[in-house]
Amino acid sequence: MKKLYSQNISLKYLITIAIIILGNLYTANGQIIVPFKQRTSTASPLKTIYSINGDFTMIGNTNLKLQNYSETVGNGNRSMEYVDIDSDSNTWNSSSSTLAFSSENGADPNCSKIIYAGLYWTGRAPTSENFSSDTFTLIRNDNSRKSFDKKKISLKGPKSNVYTEFTAKADDIYYPTTSDGFMYSAYAEVTDYVKLNGLGEYFGADIALRNGNGGATGYYGGWSLIVVYENSKMKNRDVTIFDGHAYVAGGTTTNFELPVSGFNAVEKGAVGIKLGLIAGEGDVDIDGDYFQIKKKDGSFTSLSHSGNSADNFFNSSIETGGNARNPFLKNNTGLDISMFNVPNANNAVIGNSQTSTTFRYGSTQDTYVIFAIAMAIDAYVPKIESQISLKVLNGNNNPNVPYSIKPGQEMEYKVDIKNLGTEALKDTKIVIPIPVNTTYVANSATGDIKFTPSPTPNTISYDSTVGANGSLVWNLGTLPLQNNPNKLLASLTFKLRATEDCTILRNSCNSTILVGGTSSATGATTGIKLVDSEFIQGYNKNGASCAGEPITEPISIAIDATDFVSANCNNTPSITGVNVVCIGSTTTFSNTVSGGTWSSASPLVATVNASTGIITGVSVGTAVINYSVKTSGCTITSSRTVTVTANNTTTAASSTPTLCINTALTAITHTTVGATGIGTAIGLPAGVTATFASNTITISGTPTVAGVFPYSIPLTGGCGSVNATGNITVTANNTTTAASSTPTLC
């Protein structure tokens, strides 16, 4: 069925991004809802292109299928049912796909290193009668209920026995509630999770989907995982991933263009091109949709792979290199996951040293959304080898693994630098982040240049603004090209001292010192940049697992801090500052470790400024204030309790008595809040005193003087300057004089 979801929507856009540029969308029945931009990892937010010996791969599957399955019909006006293959009664929809890596050039997939993993999911699902909410609850015939959220998905990897739920941020990516076909797309980074689980079968479950008949448009939904990985035996490639949300309505012949720039195609020889896309709602039985790439001569060529055709590119096919899927369906009813090589005979599409290209896509009938694209280009990049080693550990010139050090002891490192590329380098920079559980030993860094003339600027400095705990930066300058690429060109030695900071040492997260670094440079001839190439410790030896592969893990040294902490840290608070505050008043907490974030476990009792540590009392009670510092590998968290005290108040006197002198006073009371005691009473008559107990002031005694006595009793403790006040009137006893005379009268 021909699908028209919007009409006469015109949009021109031009988006310039440092690495990826998306722009110039021509007038059409469609629009870019969320501008496409380069997707970066939280671990390396500035790295927009992965220049690696390696590649990307994609897996994924559908979580809906036709109730009456057919390979030739779409989902419009047809009943859909959940795919649920995981034998887990807690999930309502689930499917699986197996992650595998390339064995190109003899690479061992088990030796490949995962750099980045992004999880995407998509669907079209109303909430009962409409699409106006991201959440909805469904009830089965057996009265079981399940709540769904379009921003949530569950993932189970090959080394996990249970599912882990991942939640997309509000702006990752798009969740329409009133328009745009109601087709949503979502994203969450799962790099650490995939690193932990490795290769094997992954299950995606409980996507917010509906079964049943979705009308002319129909229901669809599924998930996909994009993984970037490296292996030294593989080709060098520039890999980039970008996402957004493009809604393409059918019924027009207008083209959409998507320029891409920033890669650096290899300087000579054949240029390999690999492309990956994730899209939704393309139908197997509706053609007219296409995806094209611009050739060097300015013309466009239509693309296809083994599972689709050039005039029905988005056809509900999953083509991810033949990896295992469950279910393994040809018709995935609205879900497209495509990963394929782009033909580039005689480099007609992308040539040597090319840095940009343009995609074009559109539709004459079918409607679909595109929200993720991955691309890998055979590339050239300068190559530096920076090999780090531990030379001295607490005076020992030949330390043995496993390494161990005590607080206050020093360690000395050496970094050897070689140019393994094919051109000289300029603007060479070495950066070594100083771990938070160490300090840099001032003036200990020295550089040794082993070529002439010496480079400029050749400066070494400690920069406190780079990294959480500062970094050692060597602006080396020019690095020449040698006939023997294995020739050592420069060395850097430096010292670190294990921390004696009790705040850090008491946190088990910081029991290990991890030292590594990165190298950056620019090709002197090509101008191509090498960005943040990681240090290595060397190479795995023959006979070892993954022989010949570089050892990219940082040097690890355990801190033996037990005795030091016992002797020095037991009475040292991690967080300092007055920990009692009044309602509406402030106090400030501080920590010796900088760069952290403050938070309150009970913001209804006390709030805290995330950066300054200023605490404001809100209501009576106690609140735990946390201070967290992110370091490589973990997060340090210290805690301290703050007590919020009520502002002092007192009631009026229970009575304002008038009594005779030398007569016992019926006790006067004032009920208080906040105070813990009273100060010296002022104005009470002699013989009368004030006491405090159980939040009550009691005035009692026998006045021995007469008069009117306004009194004031200051409250102590608590918050604020408040006095209990009242009046006591003491009258004198009645008296009379003797008779003025004692007359005798007749």
XYZ file of C-alpha atoms in Angstrom:
746
model
C 0.000 0.000 0.000
C 1.225 3.438 -0.834
C 1.996 5.298 2.387
C 1.676 9.046 2.806
C 2.179 10.319 6.321
C 2.644 14.044 5.728
C 2.104 16.490 2.958
C 3.857 19.559 1.606
C 6.512 19.700 4.306
C 9.407 21.837 3.058
C 12.766 22.038 4.750
C 16.239 23.239 3.843
C 18.997 22.546 6.274
C 22.699 23.015 6.443
C 24.576 21.554 9.377
C 28.310 21.976 9.641
C 30.150 19.648 11.995
C 33.924 19.486 12.492
C 34.171 16.004 11.044
C 30.745 15.116 9.660
C 28.651 17.629 7.775
C 25.053 16.989 6.990
C 23.287 19.558 4.940
C 21.272 20.854 2.048
C 18.030 18.938 2.393
C 15.878 19.829 -0.594
C 12.141 20.528 -0.512
C 10.230 17.260 -0.156
C 7.501 15.312 1.587
C 9.870 14.677 4.459
C 12.215 16.266 6.878
C 15.271 15.869 9.042
C 13.681 15.770 12.482
C 16.941 15.358 14.378
C 20.043 16.670 12.541
C 22.612 13.975 11.928
C 25.844 14.364 13.856
C 28.903 12.309 14.621
C 28.363 9.862 17.437
C 31.259 9.785 19.906
C 31.988 7.654 22.928
C 31.707 9.059 26.444
C 35.263 7.798 26.972
C 36.580 9.893 24.053
C 34.058 12.664 23.332
C 36.435 14.528 21.020
C 37.249 11.545 18.803
C 34.878 11.799 15.856
C 36.699 9.435 13.502
C 38.322 6.175 14.582
C 41.566 5.884 12.595
C 42.406 2.286 13.344
C 43.720 -0.997 12.072
C 40.296 -2.562 12.294
C 36.683 -2.127 11.215
C 33.088 -1.820 12.370
C 30.441 -4.512 12.383
C 26.688 -4.608 12.954
C 24.253 -7.135 14.371
C 20.574 -6.972 15.256
C 17.142 -8.428 14.678
C 13.418 -7.830 14.552
C 11.179 -8.275 17.609
C 7.930 -8.318 15.585
C 6.866 -10.567 12.725
C 3.794 -11.227 10.646
C 1.285 -13.442 12.381
C 0.904 -15.210 9.055
C 4.497 -14.994 7.909
C 5.236 -14.289 4.265
C 8.416 -13.192 2.525
C 6.569 -10.995 0.052
C 4.069 -8.832 1.977
C 4.511 -5.858 4.289
C 3.070 -5.047 7.675
C 0.353 -2.607 6.563
C -3.174 -3.736 7.559
C -1.794 -7.046 8.759
C -1.620 -8.568 12.221
C 1.790 -8.633 13.859
C 2.962 -10.781 16.747
C 5.883 -10.593 19.143
C 9.077 -12.478 18.455
C 10.055 -14.046 21.799
C 12.783 -16.672 21.557
C 14.712 -16.413 24.841
C 12.693 -18.908 26.948
C 12.418 -16.219 29.615
C 8.876 -15.750 30.954
C 9.743 -12.254 32.141
C 10.218 -10.902 28.611
C 7.373 -10.329 26.157
C 9.470 -9.802 23.049
C 13.035 -10.927 22.337
C 15.367 -11.851 19.504
C 19.063 -12.567 19.171
C 22.037 -11.986 16.888
C 25.628 -13.194 17.130
C 28.564 -10.801 17.285
C 31.630 -11.898 15.292
C 34.754 -10.078 14.089
C 36.744 -10.320 10.863
C 39.713 -12.623 10.344
C 41.145 -10.318 7.664
C 44.856 -10.860 6.973
C 44.945 -13.685 9.510
C 43.578 -11.583 12.374
C 42.362 -13.606 15.340
C 38.876 -12.274 16.231
C 39.470 -13.196 19.857
C 42.472 -10.858 19.882
C 40.572 -7.868 18.520
C 39.953 -4.979 20.887
C 36.526 -3.396 21.217
C 36.734 0.396 21.037
C 33.104 1.447 20.905
C 29.626 -0.096 20.916
C 26.337 1.708 20.316
C 22.902 0.129 20.774
C 19.974 1.355 18.660
C 16.327 0.349 18.754
C 13.260 1.486 16.853
C 9.554 0.862 16.458
C 6.078 2.129 15.864
C 3.756 1.481 18.791
C 0.705 3.387 20.042
C -0.219 3.713 23.702
C -3.670 2.122 23.783
C -5.705 4.462 21.582
C -3.021 6.935 20.504
C 0.706 7.618 20.205
C 0.847 10.532 22.660
C 3.091 8.965 25.303
C 6.470 7.257 25.469
C 5.161 4.746 28.014
C 2.262 2.316 27.991
C 1.032 -0.821 29.738
C -0.340 -3.908 27.997
C -2.537 -6.667 29.419
C -2.486 -10.208 28.050
C -5.421 -12.616 27.917
C -4.143 -14.238 31.111
C -4.358 -10.787 32.799
C -0.585 -10.474 33.097
C 0.580 -6.893 32.663
C 3.751 -5.271 31.421
C 4.792 -1.626 31.227
C 6.870 -0.470 28.277
C 8.985 2.632 27.747
C 10.202 3.658 24.292
C 13.442 4.893 25.845
C 14.249 1.488 27.379
C 15.558 -1.837 26.129
C 16.972 -4.944 27.803
C 20.196 -6.537 26.549
C 21.779 -9.863 27.469
C 25.279 -10.715 26.279
C 26.992 -14.097 25.917
C 28.629 -13.900 29.352
C 25.510 -12.692 31.180
C 22.793 -14.826 32.750
C 20.312 -11.981 33.176
C 19.247 -8.966 31.171
C 20.584 -5.461 31.777
C 18.234 -2.566 31.098
C 19.567 0.417 29.158
C 17.807 3.772 28.962
C 18.207 6.345 26.203
C 18.571 9.994 27.123
C 15.724 12.306 26.201
C 17.680 13.645 23.214
C 18.864 10.217 21.977
C 17.200 10.253 19.446
C 13.511 10.939 18.608
C 10.126 9.919 20.036
C 7.266 11.502 18.019
C 3.865 11.732 19.671
C 1.846 13.762 17.179
C 3.399 13.345 13.731
C 6.178 11.903 11.538
C 4.598 8.496 11.261
C 5.004 7.943 15.022
C 8.195 6.019 14.284
C 10.673 6.372 17.117
C 14.407 5.716 17.272
C 16.556 5.377 20.387
C 20.248 5.062 21.297
C 22.419 4.117 24.275
C 26.165 3.567 24.464
C 27.030 0.050 25.642
C 30.807 -0.014 25.122
C 31.703 -1.272 28.607
C 28.956 -3.896 28.489
C 30.112 -5.307 25.145
C 33.764 -5.254 26.249
C 32.744 -7.365 29.247
C 30.646 -9.824 27.238
C 32.798 -10.091 24.115
C 31.918 -12.170 21.064
C 28.854 -14.373 20.912
C 25.063 -14.267 21.015
C 23.317 -11.079 22.179
C 19.617 -10.867 23.027
C 17.565 -7.669 22.679
C 14.286 -7.712 24.602
C 11.254 -5.781 25.796
C 11.339 -3.007 23.238
C 8.217 -0.821 23.484
C 6.239 -2.494 20.680
C 2.618 -3.465 19.995
C 1.325 -6.620 18.419
C -1.889 -6.740 16.445
C -2.994 -4.795 13.382
C -1.376 -1.368 13.067
C -3.567 -0.125 10.244
C -2.302 1.092 6.881
C 1.111 1.950 8.286
C 1.482 -1.137 10.451
C 3.618 -1.948 13.466
C 7.327 -2.797 13.360
C 10.292 -2.859 15.724
C 13.741 -4.215 16.441
C 17.277 -3.465 17.565
C 20.833 -3.201 16.254
C 24.320 -3.014 17.694
C 27.213 -1.165 15.999
C 30.666 -2.173 17.259
C 34.015 -0.588 16.336
C 37.058 -2.803 16.947
C 40.751 -2.944 16.121
C 43.331 -5.599 15.362
C 46.906 -4.866 14.280
C 46.754 -7.386 11.416
C 43.811 -5.671 9.735
C 43.808 -2.840 7.204
C 43.942 0.742 8.340
C 40.517 2.350 8.109
C 38.761 5.544 9.042
C 35.548 4.504 10.777
C 32.796 6.926 11.631
C 29.259 6.605 12.992
C 26.627 9.278 12.880
C 22.965 9.346 13.753
C 19.902 11.538 13.628
C 16.338 11.003 12.474
C 15.308 11.505 8.849
C 11.655 10.967 8.043
C 11.103 10.260 4.344
C 7.499 10.226 3.151
C 6.717 8.419 -0.075
C 4.954 9.738 -3.102
C 7.598 12.161 -4.348
C 10.637 11.941 -6.578
C 12.667 14.506 -4.660
C 16.227 13.660 -3.628
C 17.739 14.126 -0.197
C 21.484 14.715 0.002
C 23.747 13.922 2.888
C 27.371 15.140 2.513
C 30.049 13.420 4.578
C 33.632 14.596 5.057
C 36.669 14.087 7.240
C 38.003 10.669 6.243
C 41.390 10.215 4.541
C 41.310 7.596 1.792
C 44.481 5.579 1.303
C 47.085 7.346 -0.872
C 47.539 4.570 -3.411
C 45.921 1.342 -4.490
C 42.303 0.269 -4.303
C 40.056 2.158 -1.857
C 37.676 -0.098 0.024
C 34.324 1.353 1.140
C 32.019 -0.245 3.676
C 28.631 1.129 4.637
C 26.117 0.368 7.367
C 22.576 1.707 7.814
C 19.673 1.202 10.200
C 16.200 2.208 9.032
C 12.570 1.620 9.897
C 9.298 0.978 8.062
C 10.702 0.152 4.622
C 8.463 -2.515 3.044
C 9.345 -5.527 0.946
C 6.272 -5.064 -1.261
C 6.690 -1.330 -1.986
C 9.531 -0.275 -4.246
C 10.741 3.150 -5.367
C 13.079 3.804 -2.409
C 16.809 4.151 -3.028
C 20.176 5.005 -1.493
C 22.977 6.379 -3.690
C 26.572 7.568 -3.451
C 28.245 10.276 -5.493
C 31.018 9.204 -7.860
C 34.152 11.169 -8.597
C 32.686 12.336 -11.914
C 29.771 13.978 -10.109
C 27.118 11.432 -11.009
C 25.314 9.236 -8.493
C 25.228 5.459 -8.485
C 22.492 3.471 -6.767
C 23.553 1.056 -4.030
C 22.280 -2.365 -3.099
C 23.371 -5.539 -1.340
C 22.542 -9.221 -1.572
C 19.307 -8.822 0.369
C 17.699 -5.924 -1.521
C 17.636 -4.154 -4.870
C 18.614 -0.728 -6.122
C 14.954 0.350 -6.545
C 13.800 -1.140 -3.219
C 16.744 -0.515 -0.942
C 14.706 -0.290 2.282
C 12.844 -3.597 2.032
C 12.824 -5.061 5.560
C 16.056 -6.993 5.032
C 18.855 -7.671 7.517
C 22.249 -8.051 5.831
C 25.049 -8.146 8.393
C 27.607 -10.498 6.888
C 25.827 -13.803 7.395
C 26.096 -13.935 11.187
C 23.613 -16.129 13.059
C 20.247 -14.642 14.052
C 17.212 -16.010 15.839
C 14.797 -15.805 14.146
C 16.577 -15.698 10.787
C 13.853 -14.088 8.659
C 14.134 -12.754 5.140
C 11.210 -10.358 5.669
C 11.679 -8.404 8.885
C 8.511 -6.347 8.305
C 9.749 -2.795 8.666
C 13.286 -3.215 10.013
C 16.348 -2.711 7.788
C 19.891 -3.381 9.010
C 22.355 -3.182 6.124
C 26.125 -3.690 6.202
C 27.839 -4.115 2.847
C 30.836 -3.182 0.715
C 30.309 -0.441 -1.853
C 31.636 -1.376 -5.318
C 34.540 0.926 -6.197
C 36.112 -0.501 -9.334
C 39.039 1.627 -10.498
C 38.320 3.914 -7.508
C 35.466 5.449 -9.515
C 33.432 6.245 -6.401
C 36.096 7.270 -3.912
C 39.652 7.798 -5.102
C 43.045 7.901 -3.464
C 43.500 10.669 -0.881
C 39.820 11.649 -1.183
C 38.363 13.192 1.981
C 34.630 13.606 1.288
C 31.612 12.202 -0.515
C 27.838 12.648 -0.677
C 24.965 10.211 -0.209
C 21.568 10.700 -1.805
C 18.346 8.979 -0.864
C 14.636 9.286 -1.544
C 11.427 7.490 -2.389
C 8.697 7.529 -5.001
C 6.302 5.344 -2.975
C 7.532 3.899 0.303
C 7.895 5.795 3.563
C 10.739 5.133 5.969
C 13.042 6.598 8.610
C 16.843 6.509 8.633
C 18.524 7.115 11.976
C 22.007 5.544 11.999
C 24.773 5.285 9.402
C 28.262 3.797 9.762
C 31.072 4.044 7.238
C 34.588 2.648 6.928
C 37.094 3.805 4.299
C 40.464 2.227 3.589
C 42.629 5.030 4.898
C 46.070 6.351 5.484
C 47.149 7.709 8.833
C 50.587 8.606 10.215
C 51.863 6.071 12.696
C 53.786 6.628 15.913
C 54.836 3.886 18.274
C 55.077 5.102 21.871
C 56.156 2.250 24.120
C 55.969 2.783 27.888
C 57.852 0.779 30.494
C 58.421 0.849 34.246
C 62.144 1.353 34.936
C 62.417 1.954 38.688
C 59.991 1.052 41.483
C 60.864 2.429 44.936
C 64.571 2.316 44.126
C 64.455 -1.130 42.522
C 65.884 -0.963 38.991
C 64.530 -4.367 38.001
C 60.994 -4.591 39.389
C 59.106 -7.815 38.835
C 55.422 -8.253 38.096
C 53.018 -8.073 39.759
C 54.099 -4.555 40.695
C 53.334 -3.161 44.155
C 54.110 0.113 45.910
C 53.363 1.828 49.229
C 51.984 5.340 49.729
C 54.687 7.998 49.365
C 57.026 5.792 47.338
C 58.178 6.766 43.847
C 58.160 5.037 40.475
C 60.003 5.987 37.281
C 58.702 5.402 33.760
C 60.217 5.586 30.289
C 58.484 6.189 26.942
C 60.346 5.259 23.725
C 59.117 6.926 20.523
C 59.445 5.732 16.919
C 58.003 6.893 13.585
C 56.594 3.772 11.902
C 54.834 5.677 9.093
C 55.839 6.728 5.611
C 56.383 10.460 6.140
C 57.957 12.853 8.598
C 55.691 14.202 11.321
C 55.142 17.669 12.726
C 53.344 19.003 15.799
C 54.139 15.774 17.623
C 52.689 15.798 21.128
C 52.893 13.224 23.919
C 50.282 13.415 26.690
C 50.441 11.331 29.879
C 47.474 11.774 32.247
C 48.585 11.700 35.890
C 46.448 9.156 37.780
C 44.423 10.619 40.636
C 46.135 8.264 43.103
C 49.570 9.672 42.251
C 51.332 13.009 42.052
C 53.861 14.086 39.468
C 57.347 14.536 40.926
C 58.176 18.121 39.993
C 60.932 18.595 37.384
C 61.477 14.838 37.058
C 60.587 14.655 33.350
C 63.475 14.700 30.880
C 63.495 14.198 27.133
C 66.280 12.529 25.165
C 66.407 13.426 21.448
C 68.308 10.882 19.338
C 68.352 12.721 15.988
C 69.651 15.999 14.627
C 68.804 18.763 14.326
C 66.805 18.846 17.535
C 63.090 19.519 17.086
C 61.233 22.596 18.234
C 59.600 23.520 20.515
C 60.650 20.358 22.432
C 59.067 21.541 25.692
C 57.972 19.365 28.615
C 55.484 20.657 31.177
C 52.955 19.566 33.742
C 49.551 20.996 32.787
C 47.074 20.917 35.668
C 44.168 21.755 33.344
C 44.474 18.622 31.199
C 42.719 15.622 32.732
C 41.226 15.076 36.172
C 44.594 15.273 37.930
C 46.652 17.133 35.337
C 48.869 15.686 32.614
C 52.495 15.611 31.588
C 52.704 17.164 28.096
C 55.695 16.892 25.759
C 55.366 19.208 22.763
C 58.033 17.448 20.789
C 57.602 19.070 17.377
C 59.088 17.433 14.280
C 59.723 13.699 14.149
C 61.795 12.712 11.072
C 61.279 9.737 8.774
C 64.130 7.228 9.026
C 65.250 4.515 6.616
C 64.849 2.075 9.473
C 61.384 2.589 10.988
C 62.439 0.721 14.125
C 65.069 3.324 14.944
C 64.469 4.947 18.333
C 63.986 8.691 17.841
C 63.251 10.023 21.306
C 62.717 8.939 24.905
C 60.941 10.505 27.849
C 61.519 9.604 31.498
C 59.419 10.854 34.406
C 58.578 10.025 38.003
C 55.324 9.696 39.918
C 54.750 9.378 43.659
C 52.016 7.186 45.131
C 49.471 9.311 46.956
C 49.325 9.695 50.723
C 45.875 11.282 50.557
C 43.623 9.405 52.962
C 40.517 10.342 50.996
C 41.859 8.442 47.999
C 43.546 5.580 49.829
C 40.478 4.653 51.858
C 38.550 4.077 48.647
C 39.223 0.578 47.305
C 38.459 1.859 43.810
C 41.884 3.496 43.802
C 43.979 0.538 44.885
C 45.709 0.351 41.501
C 47.833 2.929 39.661
C 47.230 2.807 35.891
C 49.673 4.735 33.711
C 49.398 5.140 29.954
C 49.243 7.958 27.449
C 48.590 9.090 23.888
C 50.542 10.442 20.924
C 49.289 12.943 18.342
C 50.926 14.379 15.225
C 50.343 15.690 11.692
C 51.840 14.253 8.534
C 54.419 16.726 7.242
C 53.608 15.842 3.622
C 49.932 14.868 3.637
C 48.707 17.103 6.438
C 46.709 14.147 7.797
C 46.350 14.146 11.557
C 47.016 11.309 13.956
C 44.892 11.858 17.052
C 45.379 10.208 20.444
C 47.241 7.074 19.420
C 47.487 4.979 22.578
C 50.753 3.930 24.228
C 51.680 0.272 24.143
C 53.728 -1.802 26.602
C 55.149 -3.924 23.793
C 53.898 -6.948 21.865
C 52.666 -10.370 22.892
C 55.475 -12.858 22.379
C 55.367 -15.950 20.200
C 53.659 -18.797 21.978
C 51.491 -16.450 23.975
C 47.839 -15.779 23.294
C 47.457 -13.246 20.479
C 51.169 -13.362 19.598
C 52.375 -10.216 17.862
C 49.437 -8.106 18.993
C 50.328 -4.856 20.784
C 49.734 -4.722 24.520
C 47.623 -1.586 24.842
C 46.677 -1.868 28.513
C 48.277 0.730 30.822
C 50.991 -0.293 33.272
C 49.325 -1.452 36.484
C 50.837 -1.052 39.973
C 48.953 -2.104 43.110
C 49.053 0.265 46.091
C 49.681 -1.562 49.367
C 48.042 0.996 51.641
C 46.743 -1.130 54.512
C 49.401 -0.201 57.085
C 49.479 3.455 56.028
C 45.712 3.841 56.287
C 45.642 2.119 59.671
C 48.359 4.390 61.046
C 47.379 7.683 59.457
C 43.836 7.778 58.179
C 41.457 6.456 60.817
C 40.763 9.846 62.355
C 40.939 11.862 59.171
C 37.570 12.798 57.698
C 37.350 12.464 53.943
C 35.042 15.467 53.876
C 35.583 18.464 56.126
C 33.347 21.328 57.164
C 30.717 22.096 59.813
C 28.121 19.356 59.583
C 25.257 21.100 61.394
C 23.155 23.672 59.570
C 19.939 25.557 60.249
C 16.907 25.532 57.996
C 17.447 28.205 55.368
C 21.106 28.629 56.305
C 24.241 27.235 54.646
C 27.423 25.419 55.488
C 30.229 24.327 53.177
C 31.855 20.931 52.803
C 35.241 20.494 51.128
C 37.475 17.657 49.954
C 41.192 17.507 49.295
C 40.618 15.906 45.874
C 39.539 18.378 43.210
C 37.374 17.884 40.152
C 34.534 15.990 41.830
C 30.781 16.419 42.044
C 28.686 16.918 45.195
C 25.249 15.370 45.638
C 22.701 14.923 48.400
C 21.026 11.613 49.150
C 18.087 13.497 50.728
C 17.519 16.793 48.904
C 14.256 17.347 50.803
C 16.380 17.645 53.965
C 19.469 19.369 52.560
C 20.575 20.402 49.090
C 24.166 20.826 47.939
C 25.699 22.772 45.076
C 27.280 20.184 42.759
C 30.473 22.163 42.209
C 30.965 24.320 45.338
C 29.869 21.978 48.144
C 27.640 24.682 49.679
C 24.863 22.943 51.626
C 21.489 24.549 52.344
C 19.228 23.257 55.102
C 15.696 22.535 53.909
C 13.944 20.628 56.701
C 14.768 19.013 60.041
C 16.663 15.746 59.736
C 19.903 14.244 58.487
C 21.161 13.906 54.932
C 24.124 12.035 53.499
C 26.267 14.307 51.322
C 28.360 12.481 48.707
C 31.449 13.661 46.832
C 32.330 11.666 43.712
C 35.440 11.946 41.564
C 35.652 10.030 38.295
C 39.041 8.500 37.582
C 40.274 6.067 34.988
C 38.441 2.852 35.656
C 36.262 3.860 38.590
C 34.619 6.565 40.656
C 35.772 7.640 44.132
C 32.880 8.455 46.452
C 33.235 9.900 49.949
C 30.284 10.581 52.228
C 29.465 12.624 55.310
C 26.226 13.261 57.168
C 24.874 16.756 57.726
C 22.276 17.494 60.396
C 19.658 20.127 59.682
C 18.411 21.829 62.829
C 15.082 23.601 63.214
C 15.004 27.348 63.754
C 14.356 28.207 67.419
C 10.801 29.039 68.401
C 8.975 29.367 71.686
C 5.376 29.706 72.735
C 3.982 32.525 74.844
C 4.023 32.071 78.589
C 1.434 29.634 79.900
C 0.280 32.354 82.316
C 0.932 35.946 83.403
C 0.454 35.601 87.132
C -0.101 38.114 89.879
C 0.727 36.707 93.284
C 1.616 37.790 96.760
C 5.161 38.011 97.913
C 6.513 34.910 99.611
C 3.849 32.844 97.907
C 4.858 29.849 95.848
C 4.543 30.558 92.119
C 2.394 28.248 90.050
C 4.875 27.165 87.388
C 4.957 29.133 84.163
C 5.980 27.158 81.046
C 7.181 27.928 77.499
C 7.317 25.153 74.883
C 10.312 25.440 72.531
C 11.400 24.011 69.158
C 15.022 23.749 68.095
C 16.675 24.890 71.328
C 18.814 22.586 73.400
C 18.956 24.779 76.498
C 18.590 28.292 77.906
C 20.921 31.068 78.885
C 20.805 33.325 81.944
C 17.314 34.583 82.639
C 16.936 38.339 82.938
C 14.242 40.092 84.996
C 12.931 37.271 87.168
C 12.112 38.294 90.747
C 14.393 37.092 93.488
C 13.461 33.612 94.577
C 12.257 32.600 91.103
C 14.362 30.577 88.624
C 14.029 29.081 85.125
C 14.988 25.529 84.080
C 14.984 23.679 80.731
C 14.047 20.077 80.046
C 12.361 18.182 77.191
C 11.925 21.297 75.039
C 10.153 23.100 77.875
C 11.183 26.123 79.931
C 9.755 25.966 83.456
C 9.705 29.081 85.697
C 9.098 28.360 89.388
C 9.981 29.427 92.921
C 8.801 31.804 95.658
C 9.283 35.499 94.951
C 10.757 37.416 97.882
C 10.394 40.890 96.471
C 7.367 42.752 95.244
C 7.006 44.542 91.909
C 6.291 44.051 88.249
C 8.910 41.814 86.625
C 9.093 41.575 82.798
C 11.508 38.707 82.090
C 13.514 37.473 79.115
C 15.117 34.030 78.830
C 17.461 33.396 75.851
C 17.265 30.032 74.041
C 20.580 28.319 73.379
C 21.534 25.713 70.772
C 19.449 25.366 67.665
C 19.228 28.221 65.234
C 18.479 31.900 65.618
C 18.409 34.365 68.510
C 15.086 33.846 70.305
C 13.984 34.752 73.867
C 11.080 33.514 75.909
C 9.387 36.555 77.495
C 6.587 37.265 79.941
C 5.543 39.208 83.038
C 5.224 38.323 86.710
C 3.542 40.707 89.141
C 4.347 40.267 92.844
C 2.260 42.202 95.351
C 3.322 43.000 98.872
C 1.503 41.495 101.868
C -1.222 43.685 103.358
C 0.006 45.779 106.331
C -1.454 48.456 108.623
C -0.121 50.862 111.248
C -1.227 50.972 114.904
C -4.183 53.173 115.706
C -3.330 56.822 115.777
C -4.865 57.055 119.256
C -6.619 55.022 121.895
C -9.224 57.500 123.080
C -11.569 57.258 126.109
C -14.785 59.151 125.602
C -17.806 60.097 127.782
